[in-house]
Amino acid sequence: MSTARLEQLSKQYDGHLAVDRINLDIADGEFVVFVGPSGCGKSTTLRMIAGLERATGGEIWIDGKPANHVSPRDRDIAMVFQNYALYPHMTVAQNLSYALRLRNWSRADIDRRVTEVARSLDLAPLLHRKPSQLSGGQRQRVALGRAIIREPKLFLMDEPLSNLDAKLRVQTRAEITRLQRSLGITTIYVTHDQTEAMTMGNKIVVMNGGRIQQADTPQQLYQHPANTFVAQFIGTPPMNLLRCRLEPQDGAIVARGAGVNIPIRLESLTVLRPKIRDGEFLIGFRPEDIVMDPGAAGNGVTGSADVIEGLGHESLVSVKEGENAFIARMSPENAAPIRLGDRLSFSVNPDRLRFFSAESGEAIRVP
Amino acid sequence: MALTQTSARVAGVRTVHYADSQDRWLPAVMVLPFLLAITALVIIPLLWGIRISFTNSRIIGRAFTEAFTLANYQSVLTDPDTWHSLYVTAVFSLGTVIGSIALGLVTALVLTRAFPGRGIVRTLIILPWAVPHVVAALIWQWMYNPNYGVVNYAIGWIPFVTSQPNWLSDPNLALPAIIILNIWKTYPFATLVLLAGLQSIPDELYEASEIDGAGPVRRFLDITLPGLKHVLAIVVLLLTIWSFGNFVFIFLMTQGGPAGATNTLVVKVYFEAFRFFRAGPAFAMGSLLLLVAVLLTLAYAFIVRRGKDA
């Protein structure tokens, strides 16, 4: 049971800032997922929390105590590595019990605890095998077992699923989530896979270029991305972002750009206008928030079909118009008659429209 | 399902078989010259020598006219000098192996850490290995010289030590002196192989054990040593084989003396054959040495193969 706090945490390598003054509060029992493209600083941050890398600036607090100068072995944390890092010459049982043996637990206590953990992870029949005799999924479970066996303050996981095949990854994802919820141990999990992040975390920290872009619940992240990076990083396919300007039309104000003609509500305008003045801005919407509507020509988004991808349960239609392009998610039945090059019109759910500054990429929140 | 699996397996076997028969002869032809050379220069003389060891021949070349006898083996195995030589050989080999590996391991551990000039040090450290045996022996003979050698000169700097040992003429010091030379000559090899072994241990293992609560000593015992186990076994065996057969250092520096203090088995075999011209006992002893060398080599092959499977 424990909390963690990062204050202005930074890491500099030979003049390059890998992690740039990040601040984060992690509550007791929370499952926090760091997600971002490779090189965004997420693993470095995790390794600083573990004590494997020294912070070049800022503070790490674990359980309200400063941890910067505490060695990894004294931080009372457990870590699952990408390549599992199982001790190759030890059996599964020895791998599991290593930390306990180092802490001079009694033989009986160790045996009891190993049995418990082995049972909870289905490892009982494998206890006497060496890691080289295990499958990828089994090794993964041993690595998890080694982490949970001593009930640490913090659980750190560095891309633990990336070496598993797709099917096993989905299974293990659920397994880890279940385990974390039942043990209630504060967990920090690093991944580059946004699906993993969305399905597992209570709180997701999206990082890019060494900075936190947004730290929020999965729902908020998806519905209200803080900037265009988050909008495009979270969600497959990503949020559509189209360039447009505000223009008057028939006594109202519309957002107009290549293939875009969307009326803007008055209350939104009062916020939007001062921020963008008469310049360009980006209008954003998720692929599922538009509906094909042949009558919407002057009141939504239009363009010609460019690519059609059938996924079985749904179809993704890419539409292009001038400098703008967007993707529409629809049922296979609706997508069936569409041919490449067809002119398509969609109406947009006005509640789901998002606005971003064209220069900074920051979201402009409107009522 | 079962049927398709079986046919797939059969098809797989057939493909392998095709590739096999096409290039089967090429590798064999490529190694043929080497095989012929080995046969002419090693295998035939070896068999010849073994044959002589079972005769009373004093002159090399008349082996097949002599009657079969076990007398050579009997005299060799009952001769206390043989057992003394075996003892000297064992001390020489064991001393070299322990010293070379200890020094090599420390050097390798230092060289895995990043420090300025590491690349240059890594290159320089190989030098003793690159120096020819004869040159090394001459250099060290000079260094050990009681009157103007650098070793005694250095000892003169130690306070309260006044003795100037006569390294190669003192029966108690000659063997240690040559062991030190042999360690100096072989530890670069141990360093290189152990360094490669150290680098093959993933950093993650050290990190995992650190987080699990292991300090530096435990990390060395639980991660480094087990990770080097296989490489260490190979180094031990190779150093043993080489020390066992080392002739040049002892022959050049002490000729087995003083008073037999450095008379290893190979040196003894040489003197039996070429100084006393006792071909029979020499070849008998040589055959026994060969047996030991073969056993060591088999052990080496076994370890290498097991390492490949793991």
Coordinates of C-alpha atoms in Angstrom, one line a residue, chain A:
Chain A
M1 CA 0.0 0.0 0.0
S2 CA 1.8 3.1 -1.1
T3 CA 1.8 6.3 -3.0
A4 CA 4.4 7.9 -5.3
R5 CA 5.0 11.4 -6.4
L6 CA 7.3 12.8 -9.1
E7 CA 8.3 16.5 -8.8
Q8 CA 10.0 18.2 -11.7
L9 CA 11.7 14.9 -12.4
S10 CA 14.3 15.2 -15.2
K11 CA 16.9 13.0 -16.8
Q12 CA 19.6 14.4 -19.0
Y13 CA 22.0 12.2 -21.1
D14 CA 24.9 14.0 -22.7
G15 CA 23.0 17.2 -23.3
H16 CA 19.8 15.5 -24.4
L17 CA 16.8 15.8 -22.1
A18 CA 15.2 12.3 -22.0
V19 CA 12.7 13.3 -19.3
D20 CA 11.8 17.0 -18.9
R21 CA 10.5 18.2 -15.6
I22 CA 7.6 15.9 -15.1
N23 CA 5.1 16.1 -12.3
L24 CA 2.8 13.3 -11.3
D25 CA 0.9 12.1 -8.3
I26 CA 0.2 8.4 -8.0
A27 CA -2.5 7.4 -5.5
D28 CA -2.5 4.3 -3.3
G29 CA -3.6 1.2 -5.3
E30 CA -3.7 3.1 -8.6
F31 CA -2.8 1.4 -11.9
V32 CA -0.9 4.0 -13.8
V33 CA 0.1 3.4 -17.4
F34 CA 2.9 5.4 -19.1
V35 CA 2.4 5.3 -22.8
G36 CA 4.1 7.0 -25.7
P37 CA 6.2 6.4 -28.8
S38 CA 9.7 4.9 -28.4
G39 CA 12.2 7.5 -27.0
C40 CA 9.5 9.5 -25.3
G41 CA 11.1 9.0 -21.8
K42 CA 8.5 6.6 -20.4
S43 CA 11.0 3.7 -19.7
T44 CA 13.6 6.2 -18.3
T45 CA 11.0 7.6 -15.9
L46 CA 10.2 4.1 -14.7
R47 CA 13.8 3.2 -14.3
M48 CA 14.3 6.4 -12.2
I49 CA 11.4 5.3 -10.0
A50 CA 13.1 1.9 -9.7
G51 CA 16.4 3.5 -8.8
L52 CA 18.2 1.9 -11.8
E53 CA 18.8 5.4 -13.3
R54 CA 19.8 8.4 -11.3
A55 CA 17.6 11.5 -11.8
T56 CA 19.5 14.5 -12.9
G57 CA 16.9 16.9 -11.6
G58 CA 13.7 16.9 -9.4
E59 CA 12.5 14.6 -6.7
I60 CA 10.9 11.1 -6.4
W61 CA 8.8 10.5 -3.3
I62 CA 7.7 7.0 -2.4
D63 CA 5.2 6.8 0.5
G64 CA 5.9 10.4 1.3
K65 CA 9.6 9.9 1.8
P66 CA 12.3 11.2 -0.6
A67 CA 13.7 8.3 -2.6
N68 CA 16.3 9.9 -4.9
H69 CA 19.2 8.6 -2.9
V70 CA 17.7 5.3 -1.8
S71 CA 19.3 2.3 -3.5
P72 CA 16.9 0.0 -5.6
R73 CA 17.2 -2.8 -3.0
D74 CA 15.9 -0.5 -0.2
R75 CA 13.0 1.1 -2.1
D76 CA 10.9 -2.0 -1.6
I77 CA 9.7 -2.2 -5.2
A78 CA 9.3 -5.1 -7.6
M79 CA 9.9 -4.9 -11.3
V80 CA 8.9 -7.0 -14.3
F81 CA 11.2 -6.6 -17.2
Q82 CA 10.5 -6.7 -20.9
N83 CA 12.7 -9.8 -21.4
Y84 CA 11.6 -11.2 -18.0
A85 CA 15.2 -11.3 -16.7
L86 CA 14.7 -14.7 -15.0
Y87 CA 17.8 -16.1 -13.4
P88 CA 18.7 -18.8 -16.0
H89 CA 20.5 -21.2 -13.7
M90 CA 17.7 -21.2 -11.1
T91 CA 14.5 -23.2 -11.1
V92 CA 11.2 -21.5 -11.1
A93 CA 10.9 -22.1 -7.4
Q94 CA 14.3 -20.5 -6.8
N95 CA 13.5 -17.6 -9.1
L96 CA 10.4 -16.9 -7.1
S97 CA 12.0 -17.3 -3.7
Y98 CA 15.2 -15.3 -4.5
A99 CA 14.1 -12.1 -2.9
L100 CA 12.8 -13.9 0.1
R101 CA 16.0 -15.8 0.6
L102 CA 18.0 -12.6 0.4
R103 CA 15.7 -11.2 3.2
N104 CA 16.5 -14.3 5.3
W105 CA 13.0 -15.6 5.5
S106 CA 12.6 -18.9 7.2
R107 CA 12.5 -22.1 5.1
A108 CA 8.9 -22.8 6.1
D109 CA 7.7 -19.3 5.3
I110 CA 9.4 -19.3 1.9
D111 CA 7.9 -22.7 1.0
R112 CA 4.4 -21.5 2.0
R113 CA 4.7 -18.3 0.1
V114 CA 6.1 -19.9 -3.0
T115 CA 3.2 -22.4 -3.0
E116 CA 0.7 -19.6 -2.6
V117 CA 2.1 -17.6 -5.5
A118 CA 2.6 -20.6 -7.7
R119 CA -1.0 -21.6 -7.2
S120 CA -2.4 -18.2 -8.0
L121 CA -0.4 -18.1 -11.2
D122 CA -0.8 -21.7 -12.3
L123 CA 2.9 -22.3 -11.9
A124 CA 2.7 -25.3 -9.4
P125 CA 3.6 -28.0 -12.0
L126 CA 6.6 -25.9 -13.3
L127 CA 8.3 -25.2 -10.0
H128 CA 11.3 -27.5 -10.7
R129 CA 11.9 -26.4 -14.2
K130 CA 14.5 -24.0 -15.4
P131 CA 13.5 -20.9 -17.4
S132 CA 14.9 -22.4 -20.6
Q133 CA 12.3 -25.2 -20.4
L134 CA 9.4 -22.8 -20.2
S135 CA 7.3 -21.2 -23.0
G136 CA 7.1 -17.4 -23.3
G137 CA 3.8 -17.1 -21.5
Q138 CA 5.1 -19.3 -18.6
R139 CA 8.2 -17.2 -18.3
Q140 CA 6.1 -14.2 -18.2
R141 CA 4.0 -15.6 -15.3
V142 CA 7.2 -16.5 -13.4
A143 CA 8.4 -12.9 -13.8
L144 CA 5.0 -11.7 -12.4
G145 CA 5.3 -14.2 -9.6
R146 CA 8.7 -13.0 -8.7
A147 CA 7.4 -9.5 -8.4
I148 CA 4.3 -10.2 -6.4
I149 CA 5.9 -12.7 -4.0
R150 CA 7.1 -10.2 -1.5
E151 CA 4.2 -7.8 -1.7
P152 CA 6.2 -4.7 -2.5
K153 CA 5.2 -1.1 -2.1
L154 CA 5.3 -0.5 -5.8
F155 CA 5.0 -2.7 -8.8
L156 CA 6.9 -1.5 -11.9
M157 CA 6.4 -3.1 -15.2
D158 CA 8.4 -2.3 -18.3
E159 CA 6.6 -3.5 -21.4
P160 CA 6.0 -6.9 -19.9
L161 CA 3.8 -8.1 -22.7
S162 CA 5.7 -7.1 -25.8
N163 CA 7.4 -10.5 -26.2
L164 CA 4.2 -12.4 -26.3
D165 CA 2.1 -13.3 -29.3
A166 CA -1.1 -11.3 -29.9
K167 CA -3.5 -13.8 -28.5
L168 CA -1.5 -14.5 -25.3
R169 CA -1.0 -10.8 -24.9
V170 CA -4.7 -10.2 -24.7
Q171 CA -5.1 -13.0 -22.1
T172 CA -2.2 -11.8 -20.0
R173 CA -3.4 -8.3 -20.1
A174 CA -6.6 -9.3 -18.4
E175 CA -4.6 -11.5 -16.0
I176 CA -2.4 -8.7 -14.9
T177 CA -5.4 -6.3 -14.5
R178 CA -7.2 -8.9 -12.4
L179 CA -4.1 -9.5 -10.3
Q180 CA -3.5 -5.8 -9.7
R181 CA -7.1 -5.2 -8.7
S182 CA -7.1 -8.1 -6.3
L183 CA -3.8 -7.3 -4.7
G184 CA -4.4 -3.6 -4.6
I185 CA -0.7 -2.8 -5.1
T186 CA 0.1 0.5 -6.6
T187 CA 1.4 -0.2 -10.1
I188 CA 3.3 1.7 -12.7
Y189 CA 3.2 0.1 -16.2
V190 CA 5.1 1.2 -19.3
T191 CA 3.9 0.4 -22.8
H192 CA 4.0 1.8 -26.3
D193 CA 0.7 0.1 -27.1
Q194 CA -2.2 2.4 -26.5
T195 CA -4.7 -0.5 -26.5
E196 CA -2.9 -2.0 -23.5
A197 CA -2.9 1.4 -21.9
M198 CA -6.6 2.0 -22.4
T199 CA -7.6 -1.4 -21.2
M200 CA -5.4 -1.7 -18.1
G201 CA -4.9 1.7 -16.5
N202 CA -7.0 3.7 -14.1
K203 CA -4.8 6.6 -15.0
I204 CA -3.0 7.0 -18.3
V205 CA 0.1 9.2 -18.7
V206 CA 0.7 10.0 -22.3
M207 CA 4.3 11.1 -22.9
N208 CA 6.1 12.5 -25.8
G209 CA 9.5 14.2 -26.1
G210 CA 10.2 13.7 -22.5
R211 CA 7.1 15.5 -21.3
I212 CA 3.8 14.5 -20.0
Q213 CA 1.2 15.4 -22.6
Q214 CA -1.8 14.4 -20.6
A215 CA -2.4 12.4 -17.4
D216 CA -6.0 11.3 -17.2
T217 CA -8.6 8.5 -17.1
P218 CA -8.9 6.5 -20.3
Q219 CA -12.4 8.0 -20.9
Q220 CA -11.2 11.6 -20.6
L221 CA -8.2 10.9 -22.7
Y222 CA -10.3 9.5 -25.5
Q223 CA -13.1 12.1 -25.3
H224 CA -11.1 15.2 -24.4
P225 CA -7.5 14.9 -25.6
A226 CA -5.4 17.8 -24.3
N227 CA -3.6 18.3 -27.6
T228 CA -3.3 17.0 -31.1
F229 CA -0.6 14.5 -30.1
V230 CA -2.9 12.8 -27.6
A231 CA -5.8 13.0 -30.1
Q232 CA -3.8 11.1 -32.7
F233 CA -1.9 8.8 -30.3
I234 CA -5.0 7.4 -28.5
G235 CA -7.6 5.6 -30.5
T236 CA -7.2 3.3 -33.6
P237 CA -7.8 4.9 -36.0
P238 CA -6.8 8.2 -34.5
M239 CA -9.0 11.2 -34.1
N240 CA -9.6 13.0 -37.4
L241 CA -8.1 16.5 -37.5
L242 CA -9.2 18.9 -40.3
R243 CA -7.9 22.3 -41.1
C244 CA -10.5 25.1 -41.3
R245 CA -11.3 28.7 -40.6
L246 CA -14.4 30.5 -39.2
E247 CA -16.5 32.1 -41.9
P248 CA -19.9 33.7 -42.0
Q249 CA -22.6 31.9 -43.9
D250 CA -26.3 32.8 -44.1
G251 CA -26.2 34.8 -40.9
A252 CA -24.4 32.1 -38.9
I253 CA -20.8 31.2 -38.5
V254 CA -19.4 28.0 -39.9
A255 CA -16.1 26.2 -39.8
R256 CA -15.0 26.0 -43.4
G257 CA -12.0 24.2 -45.0
A258 CA -11.4 21.6 -47.7
G259 CA -14.4 19.3 -47.4
V260 CA -15.5 20.9 -44.2
N261 CA -18.6 23.0 -43.7
I262 CA -19.8 22.7 -40.1
P263 CA -22.0 25.3 -38.3
I264 CA -20.6 26.3 -34.9
R265 CA -22.8 26.9 -31.9
L266 CA -23.0 30.4 -30.6
E267 CA -21.8 29.5 -27.1
S268 CA -18.8 27.7 -28.6
L269 CA -17.9 30.7 -30.7
T270 CA -17.6 32.9 -27.7
V271 CA -14.8 30.8 -26.4
L272 CA -13.3 29.9 -29.8
R273 CA -13.1 33.2 -31.4
P274 CA -10.8 35.1 -29.1
K275 CA -8.4 32.2 -29.2
I276 CA -8.0 31.8 -32.9
R277 CA -9.1 35.2 -34.1
D278 CA -9.5 34.9 -37.8
G279 CA -6.7 32.3 -38.3
E280 CA -6.8 28.6 -39.1
F281 CA -7.6 26.0 -36.5
L282 CA -8.2 22.3 -36.4
I283 CA -11.5 20.6 -35.9
G284 CA -11.4 17.1 -34.5
F285 CA -13.9 14.2 -34.3
R286 CA -13.6 10.4 -33.8
P287 CA -14.2 8.2 -36.8
E288 CA -17.4 6.8 -35.1
D289 CA -18.8 10.3 -34.6
I290 CA -19.8 10.9 -38.2
V291 CA -22.7 9.3 -40.1
M292 CA -23.0 9.0 -43.9
D293 CA -25.8 11.4 -44.9
P294 CA -26.2 12.3 -48.6
G295 CA -28.3 15.3 -47.6
A296 CA -25.6 16.8 -45.4
A297 CA -23.5 18.3 -48.3
G298 CA -23.4 21.8 -46.9
N299 CA -23.6 20.8 -43.3
G300 CA -20.8 18.4 -42.4
V301 CA -17.7 16.8 -44.0
T302 CA -17.4 15.7 -47.6
G303 CA -14.8 14.1 -49.9
S304 CA -14.0 11.2 -52.2
A305 CA -13.4 7.7 -51.0
D306 CA -9.7 6.9 -51.0
V307 CA -9.2 3.6 -49.2
I308 CA -11.8 1.1 -47.9
E309 CA -10.7 -1.3 -45.3
G310 CA -13.1 -4.1 -44.2
L311 CA -12.3 -5.6 -40.8
G312 CA -15.3 -7.9 -40.8
H313 CA -17.3 -6.4 -37.9
E314 CA -16.8 -2.8 -39.2
S315 CA -15.3 -1.0 -42.2
L316 CA -13.0 2.0 -42.2
V317 CA -13.4 4.4 -45.1
S318 CA -10.6 6.9 -45.7
V319 CA -11.9 10.1 -47.4
K320 CA -9.8 12.8 -49.0
E321 CA -10.6 16.3 -50.0
G322 CA -7.8 18.8 -50.8
E323 CA -5.4 19.2 -47.9
N324 CA -7.8 17.4 -45.5
A325 CA -8.4 13.7 -45.0
F326 CA -10.4 11.8 -42.5
I327 CA -11.6 8.3 -41.7
A328 CA -15.2 7.2 -41.1
R329 CA -16.1 4.1 -39.2
M330 CA -19.2 2.3 -40.4
S331 CA -21.0 -1.0 -40.6
P332 CA -19.9 -3.3 -43.5
E333 CA -23.4 -3.1 -44.9
N334 CA -23.2 0.7 -45.3
A335 CA -19.7 0.5 -46.7
A336 CA -20.5 -2.2 -49.2
P337 CA -21.9 0.0 -52.0
I338 CA -19.0 2.5 -51.8
R339 CA -16.5 2.5 -54.6
L340 CA -13.1 4.2 -54.7
G341 CA -13.5 7.8 -55.9
D342 CA -17.2 8.0 -54.9
R343 CA -18.2 11.4 -53.5
L344 CA -19.4 10.9 -49.8
S345 CA -21.1 13.3 -47.4
F346 CA -21.2 12.8 -43.6
S347 CA -23.0 14.7 -40.9
V348 CA -21.0 15.2 -37.6
N349 CA -22.4 14.8 -34.1
P350 CA -22.0 18.4 -32.8
D351 CA -21.5 17.3 -29.2
R352 CA -18.4 15.4 -30.2
L353 CA -16.6 18.2 -32.0
R354 CA -13.2 19.1 -30.6
F355 CA -11.1 22.2 -31.4
F356 CA -7.4 22.6 -31.4
S357 CA -5.1 25.5 -32.1
A358 CA -3.3 25.1 -35.4
E359 CA -0.1 26.6 -34.1
S360 CA 0.4 25.0 -30.7
G361 CA -1.8 21.9 -31.2
E362 CA -3.4 22.6 -27.7
A363 CA -7.0 21.8 -27.3
I364 CA -9.5 24.7 -27.0
R365 CA -12.2 23.5 -24.6
V366 CA -15.6 24.9 -25.6
P367 CA -18.9 24.4 -23.8

